[in-house]
XYZ file of C-alpha atoms in Angstrom:
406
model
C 0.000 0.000 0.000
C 2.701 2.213 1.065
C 4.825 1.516 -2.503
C 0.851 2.369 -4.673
C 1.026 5.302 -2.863
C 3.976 6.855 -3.184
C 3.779 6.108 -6.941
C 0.682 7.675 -7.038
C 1.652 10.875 -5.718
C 4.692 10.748 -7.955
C 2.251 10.809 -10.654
C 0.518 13.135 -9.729
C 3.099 15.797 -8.965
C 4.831 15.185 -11.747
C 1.532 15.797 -14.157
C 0.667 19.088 -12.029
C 3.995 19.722 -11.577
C 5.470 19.641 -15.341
C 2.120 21.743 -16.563
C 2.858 24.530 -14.221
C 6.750 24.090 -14.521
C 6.299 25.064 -19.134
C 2.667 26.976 -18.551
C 2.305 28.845 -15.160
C 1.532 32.757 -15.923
C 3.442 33.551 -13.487
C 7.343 33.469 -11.940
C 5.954 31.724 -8.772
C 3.672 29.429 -10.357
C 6.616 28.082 -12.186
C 8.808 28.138 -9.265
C 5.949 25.714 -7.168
C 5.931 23.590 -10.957
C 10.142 23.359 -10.294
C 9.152 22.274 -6.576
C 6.457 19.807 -7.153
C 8.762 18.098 -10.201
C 11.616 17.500 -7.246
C 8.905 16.320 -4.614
C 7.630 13.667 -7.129
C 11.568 12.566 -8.228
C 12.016 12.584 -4.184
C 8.817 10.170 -3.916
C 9.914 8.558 -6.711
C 13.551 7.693 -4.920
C 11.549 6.904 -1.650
C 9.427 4.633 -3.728
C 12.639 2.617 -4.533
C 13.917 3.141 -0.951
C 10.739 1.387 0.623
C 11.189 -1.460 -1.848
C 14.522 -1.908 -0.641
C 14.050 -0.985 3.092
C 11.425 -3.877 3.673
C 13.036 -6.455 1.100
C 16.493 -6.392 0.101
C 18.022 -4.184 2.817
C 21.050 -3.628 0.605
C 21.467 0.118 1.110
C 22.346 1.164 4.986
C 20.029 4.252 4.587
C 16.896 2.927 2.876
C 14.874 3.762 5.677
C 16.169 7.295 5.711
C 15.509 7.976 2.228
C 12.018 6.114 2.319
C 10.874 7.786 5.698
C 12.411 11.227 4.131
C 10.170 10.220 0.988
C 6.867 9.730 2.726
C 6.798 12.875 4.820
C 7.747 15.297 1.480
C 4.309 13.230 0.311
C 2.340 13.911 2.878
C 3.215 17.390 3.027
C 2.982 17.958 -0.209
C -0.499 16.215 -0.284
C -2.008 17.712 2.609
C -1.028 21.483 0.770
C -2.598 20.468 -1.979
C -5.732 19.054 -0.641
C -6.146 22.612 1.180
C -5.742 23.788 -2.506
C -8.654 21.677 -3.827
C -10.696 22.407 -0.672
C -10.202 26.022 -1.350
C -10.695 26.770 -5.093
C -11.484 22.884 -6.537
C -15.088 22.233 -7.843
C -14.466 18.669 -8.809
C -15.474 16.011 -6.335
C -12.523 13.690 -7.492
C -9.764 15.706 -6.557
C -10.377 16.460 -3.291
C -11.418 12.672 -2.446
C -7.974 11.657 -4.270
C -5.766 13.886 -2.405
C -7.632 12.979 1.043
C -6.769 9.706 0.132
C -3.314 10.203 -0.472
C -2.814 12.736 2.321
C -4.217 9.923 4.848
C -1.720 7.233 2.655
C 1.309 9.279 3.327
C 0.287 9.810 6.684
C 0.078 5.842 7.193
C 3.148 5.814 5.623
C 5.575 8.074 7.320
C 4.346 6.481 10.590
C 4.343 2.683 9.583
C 8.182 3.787 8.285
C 9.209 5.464 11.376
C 7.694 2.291 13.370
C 10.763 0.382 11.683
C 13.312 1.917 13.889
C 14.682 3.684 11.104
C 18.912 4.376 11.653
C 19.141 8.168 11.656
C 23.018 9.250 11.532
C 23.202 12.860 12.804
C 19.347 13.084 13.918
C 19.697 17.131 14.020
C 20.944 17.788 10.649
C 18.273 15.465 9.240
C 15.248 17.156 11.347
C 16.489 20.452 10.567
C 16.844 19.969 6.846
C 13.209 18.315 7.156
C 11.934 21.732 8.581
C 13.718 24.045 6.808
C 12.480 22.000 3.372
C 8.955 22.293 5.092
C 8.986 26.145 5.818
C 10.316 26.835 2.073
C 7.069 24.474 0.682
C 4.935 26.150 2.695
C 6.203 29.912 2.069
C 6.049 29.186 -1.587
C 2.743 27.964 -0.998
C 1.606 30.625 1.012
C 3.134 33.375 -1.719
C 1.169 31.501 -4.524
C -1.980 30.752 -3.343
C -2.193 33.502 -0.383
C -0.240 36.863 -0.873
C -0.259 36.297 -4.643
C -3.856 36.957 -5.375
C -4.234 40.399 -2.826
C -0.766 42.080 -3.765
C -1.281 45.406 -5.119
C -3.097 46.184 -8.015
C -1.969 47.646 -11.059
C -3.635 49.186 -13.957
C -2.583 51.647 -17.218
C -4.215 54.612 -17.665
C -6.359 56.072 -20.432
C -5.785 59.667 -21.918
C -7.896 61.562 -23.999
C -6.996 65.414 -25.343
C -9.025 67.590 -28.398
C -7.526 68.452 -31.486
C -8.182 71.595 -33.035
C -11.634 71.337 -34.718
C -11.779 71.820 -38.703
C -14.532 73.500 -40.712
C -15.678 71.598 -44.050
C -14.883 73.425 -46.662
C -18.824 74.333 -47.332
C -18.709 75.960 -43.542
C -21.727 73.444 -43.173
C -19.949 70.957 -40.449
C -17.103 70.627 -38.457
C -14.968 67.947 -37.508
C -13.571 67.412 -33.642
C -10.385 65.581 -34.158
C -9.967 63.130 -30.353
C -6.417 61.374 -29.251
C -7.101 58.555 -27.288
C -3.878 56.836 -25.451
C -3.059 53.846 -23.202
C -0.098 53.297 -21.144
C 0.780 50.559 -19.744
C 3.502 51.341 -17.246
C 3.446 48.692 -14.613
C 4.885 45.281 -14.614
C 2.441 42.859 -16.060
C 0.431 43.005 -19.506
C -3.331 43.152 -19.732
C -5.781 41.457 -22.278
C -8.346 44.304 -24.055
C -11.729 42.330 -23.724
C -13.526 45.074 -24.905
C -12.897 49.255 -25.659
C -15.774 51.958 -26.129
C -15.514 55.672 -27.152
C -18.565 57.882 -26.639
C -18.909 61.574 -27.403
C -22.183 63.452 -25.687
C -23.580 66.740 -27.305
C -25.373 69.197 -24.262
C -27.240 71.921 -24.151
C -26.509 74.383 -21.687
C -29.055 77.383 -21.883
C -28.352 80.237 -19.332
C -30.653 81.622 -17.164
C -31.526 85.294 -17.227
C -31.080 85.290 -13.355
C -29.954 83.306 -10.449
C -30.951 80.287 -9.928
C -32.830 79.677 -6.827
C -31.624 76.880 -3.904
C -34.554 75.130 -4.842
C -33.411 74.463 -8.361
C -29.967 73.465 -7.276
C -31.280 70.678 -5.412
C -33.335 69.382 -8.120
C -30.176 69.167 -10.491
C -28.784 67.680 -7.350
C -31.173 65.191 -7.008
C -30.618 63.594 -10.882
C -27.082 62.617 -9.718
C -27.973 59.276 -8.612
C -29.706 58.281 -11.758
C -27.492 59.531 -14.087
C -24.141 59.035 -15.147
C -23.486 62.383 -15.850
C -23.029 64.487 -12.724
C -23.862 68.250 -13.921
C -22.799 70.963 -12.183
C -24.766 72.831 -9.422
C -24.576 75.915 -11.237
C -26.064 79.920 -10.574
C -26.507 80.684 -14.304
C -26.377 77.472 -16.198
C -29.390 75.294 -17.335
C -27.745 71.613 -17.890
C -29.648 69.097 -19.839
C -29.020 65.325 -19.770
C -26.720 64.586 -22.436
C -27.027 63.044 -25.442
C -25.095 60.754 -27.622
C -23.795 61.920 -30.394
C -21.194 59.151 -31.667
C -20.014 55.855 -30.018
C -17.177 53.194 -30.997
C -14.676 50.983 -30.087
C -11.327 52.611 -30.049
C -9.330 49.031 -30.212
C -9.709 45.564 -31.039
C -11.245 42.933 -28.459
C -8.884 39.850 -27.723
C -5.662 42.149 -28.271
C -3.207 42.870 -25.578
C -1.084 45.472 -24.029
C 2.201 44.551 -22.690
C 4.210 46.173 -19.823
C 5.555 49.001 -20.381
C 3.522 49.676 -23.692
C 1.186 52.409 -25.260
C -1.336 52.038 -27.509
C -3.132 55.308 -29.293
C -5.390 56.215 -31.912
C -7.385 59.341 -33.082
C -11.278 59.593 -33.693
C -12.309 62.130 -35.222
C -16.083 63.088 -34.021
C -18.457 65.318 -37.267
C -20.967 67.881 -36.112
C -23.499 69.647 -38.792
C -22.773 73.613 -37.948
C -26.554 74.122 -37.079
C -26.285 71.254 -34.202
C -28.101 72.117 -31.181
C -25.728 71.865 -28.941
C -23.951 74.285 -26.882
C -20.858 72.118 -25.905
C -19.697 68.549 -26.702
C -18.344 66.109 -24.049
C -15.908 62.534 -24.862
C -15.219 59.338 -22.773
C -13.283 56.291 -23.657
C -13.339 53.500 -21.444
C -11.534 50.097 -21.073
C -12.410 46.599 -20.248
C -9.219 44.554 -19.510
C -8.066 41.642 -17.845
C -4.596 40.361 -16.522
C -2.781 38.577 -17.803
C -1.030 36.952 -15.248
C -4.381 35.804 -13.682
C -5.713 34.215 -17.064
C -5.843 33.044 -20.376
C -7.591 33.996 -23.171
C -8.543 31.396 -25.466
C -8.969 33.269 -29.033
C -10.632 34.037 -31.000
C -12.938 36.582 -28.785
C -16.264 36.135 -30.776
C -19.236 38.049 -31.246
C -22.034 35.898 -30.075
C -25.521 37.652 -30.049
C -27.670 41.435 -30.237
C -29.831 41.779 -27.305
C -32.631 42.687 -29.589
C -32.226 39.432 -31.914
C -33.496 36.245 -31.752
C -30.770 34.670 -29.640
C -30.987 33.884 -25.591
C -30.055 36.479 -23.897
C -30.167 37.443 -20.035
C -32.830 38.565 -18.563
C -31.263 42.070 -16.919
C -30.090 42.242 -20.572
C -33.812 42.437 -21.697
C -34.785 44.847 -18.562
C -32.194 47.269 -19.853
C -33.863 46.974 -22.886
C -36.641 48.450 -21.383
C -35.376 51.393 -20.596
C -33.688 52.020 -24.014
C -30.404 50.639 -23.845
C -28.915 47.796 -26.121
C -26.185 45.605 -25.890
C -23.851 43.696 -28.288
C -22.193 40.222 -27.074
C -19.168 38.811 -27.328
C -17.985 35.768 -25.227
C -14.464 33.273 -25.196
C -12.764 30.624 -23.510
C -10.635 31.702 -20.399
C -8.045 29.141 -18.402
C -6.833 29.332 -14.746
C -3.178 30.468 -14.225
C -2.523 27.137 -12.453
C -3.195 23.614 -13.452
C -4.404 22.835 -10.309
C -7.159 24.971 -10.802
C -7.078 24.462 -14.962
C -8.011 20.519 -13.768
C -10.016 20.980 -10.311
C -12.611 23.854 -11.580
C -15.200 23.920 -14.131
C -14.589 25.704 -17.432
C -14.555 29.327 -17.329
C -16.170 32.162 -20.052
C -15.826 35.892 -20.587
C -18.912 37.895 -21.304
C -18.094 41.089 -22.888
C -21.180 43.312 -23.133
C -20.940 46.778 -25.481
C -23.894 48.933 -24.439
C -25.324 51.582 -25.678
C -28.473 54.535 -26.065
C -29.324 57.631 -25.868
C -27.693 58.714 -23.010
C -24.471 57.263 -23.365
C -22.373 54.102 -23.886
C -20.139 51.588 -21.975
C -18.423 48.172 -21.560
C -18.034 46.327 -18.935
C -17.403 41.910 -18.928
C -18.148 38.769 -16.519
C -16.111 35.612 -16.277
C -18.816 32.571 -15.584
C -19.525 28.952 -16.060
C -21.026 28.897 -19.602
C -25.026 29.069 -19.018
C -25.256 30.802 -15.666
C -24.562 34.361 -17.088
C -27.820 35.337 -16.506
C -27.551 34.979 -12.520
C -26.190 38.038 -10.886
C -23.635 37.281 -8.845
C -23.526 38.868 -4.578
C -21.029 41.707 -4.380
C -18.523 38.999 -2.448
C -18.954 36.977 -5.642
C -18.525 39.569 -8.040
C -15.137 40.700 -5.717
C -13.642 37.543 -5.763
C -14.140 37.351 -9.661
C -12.483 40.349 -9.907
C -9.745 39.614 -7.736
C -8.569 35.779 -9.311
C -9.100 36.865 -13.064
C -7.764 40.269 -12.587
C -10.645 42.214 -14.406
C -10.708 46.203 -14.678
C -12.698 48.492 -15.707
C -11.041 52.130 -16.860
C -12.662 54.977 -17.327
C -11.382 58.434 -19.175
C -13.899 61.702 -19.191
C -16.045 63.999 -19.367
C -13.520 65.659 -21.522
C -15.795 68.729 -22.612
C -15.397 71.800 -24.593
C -17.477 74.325 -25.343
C -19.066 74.722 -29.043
C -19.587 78.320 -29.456
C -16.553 79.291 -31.185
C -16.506 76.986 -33.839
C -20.575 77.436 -34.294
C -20.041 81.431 -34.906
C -17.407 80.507 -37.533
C -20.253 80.226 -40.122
């Protein structure tokens, strides 16, 4: 029993072990691959060790090395059955590792019932704890500090050409510089981009406004995303959208230490009602040390068609907002996880009416993305895959000097 399973953890280790070792995301996963590949050559050797220990006896130290084996099983075991307990979704796992973890605990004690020789008893036990403290640090970086470390995130620019007149003085032409930097350490998928620009009119009042009205405009801010100014003199009305777009492709990437820009360029008729002219670009992204993004990132559905949507989806259609989907394959960073949880989608929706535009995306198991997750769900999404939402504006300006050009 003690030989079946020590080979079976050897297995094991070496399977998890080798995937992490070429695939892991990130430095420390691949360090834990590098550690789980020795464990399983070390249960391997005390696989051989046993055999000899309780047969041939040819080796002095057979009982070392198989006692020396065991334990790096069991510990091994038990961390990974915490793993599985954790994060695992899979039934199997969990029962396999308990059953190995309880194995290797046999074992280590059914070896150390054999009066195993021990030359220099100290140096051995302190090698076994220092060995032990290294596993579980590593561990403990991976699987604990790993995941709450500090965020990073780029950061989105937008700045206003200078407009152009047509050369019929009948429209103009806002040209908009959009930018993306990327300066921390680790490189972010782009599940989905959006670029909005909102025309407003801002009538002025012929007298100050009273306390009463400055309340009211107060009182909008919660149901809007536009947050207009409490103002003496101006009039704000809720914007409107003028133009709307993705600004860069879905399923691309931005590395560390990269930038990305582009220019829109946003077309107004002369006569357009509107007394100034506000942009936003915004950002869905993931990380790309958390995940990985199986391509192609496909467009899947309209709210408004005949496919199955969710049902929020058809609530917001309600209220005059409409959504294109796109959805794609995503991987854990580990194999552990690849093999222990169930398979994993991103939802990207691009939204959009008459007040505006936006992206945002969900990672869930394919056919419950029309539950709404609790906000400690939709947290701990956001904190294993890494997901982020940026957003860039109101950038406004004001349209009265190009209007008066005419």
């Amino acid at each position: 029993m003690i030989v079946l399973v020590l080979l079976m953890t050897t297995l094991m280790l070496a399977r998890i072990g080798l995937e992490d070792f070429a695939h892991d995301l990130t430095f420390a996963g691949r360090l834990t691959g590098a550690v789980l590949l020795v464990v399983s050559f070390t249960t391997l050797v005390g696989t051989a060790a046993i055999l000899d220990h309780y047969i041939r006896q040819t080796f002095p130290y057979s009982g070392l090395v198989a006692l020396i084996g065991t334990f790096a099983a069991l510990l091994t075991n038990a961390m990974l059955l915490a793993q599985v307990v954790k994060d695992g979704e899979s039934p199997t796992y969990p029962a396999l590792f308990s059953a190995l973890t309880a194995g290797s605990a046999y074992a280590v004690f059914a070896v150390w019932r054999t009066s195993v020789a021990i030359p220099a008893p100290k140096r051995v036990a302190a090698a076994l704890i220092v060995s032990s403290v290294i596993a579980t640090a590593n561990f403990g970086y991976q699987n604990l500090f790993q995941p709450y470390q500090r965020q990073t995130q780029p950061l989105i620019t937008v700045s206003m050409g200078k407009p152009v007149l047509s050369k019929d003085r009948a429209a103009f032409a806002v040209p908009v510089d959009i930018t993306i930097r990327n300066h921390g350490d680790v490189g972010f998928y782009v599940l989905g981009t959006e670029f909005h620009a909102m025309g407003k009119r801002v009538p002025l009042s012929s007298k100050d406004r009273l306390r009463q009205q400055w309340r009211r405009d107060a009182e909008q801010w919660p149901n809007s995303s536009d947050w207009n100014p409490l103002s003496r003199r101006e009039i704000h009305q809720p914007g409107e959208l003028v133009e709307a777009k993705p600004w860069m492709s879905q399923g691309n990437w931005v590395e560390s230490n990269d930038t990305y820009a582009t220019r829109v360029v946003v077309q107004l008729p002369m006569n357009t009602p509107y007394d100034q002219v506000a942009f936003y670009a915004t950002a869905s992204l993931a990380r790309k040390d958390r995940l990985a993004l199986e391509p192609p990132l496909d467009f899947v559905a309209y709210s408004w068609g005949r496919e199955k949507v969710p049902g929020w989806m058809k609530k917001q259609q309600k209220i005059g907002l409409d959504s294109l989907i796109y959805r794609a394959r995503v991987h854990e960073n580990n194999a552990l996880d690849e093999r222990t949880r169930k398979p994993r989608f991103v939802t990207v929706y691009w939204t959009f009416g008459t007040h505006g535009a936006s992206v945002h995306s969900s990672i869930a198991r394919k056919g419950e993305e029309d539950r709404i997750p609790s906000a400690e769900e939709n947290r701990e999404v956001l904190s294993r895959y890494g997901l982020i939402d940026l957003v860039t504006g109101p950038v406004e300006r004001t349209l009265w000097d190009i209007k008066k050009q005419r």
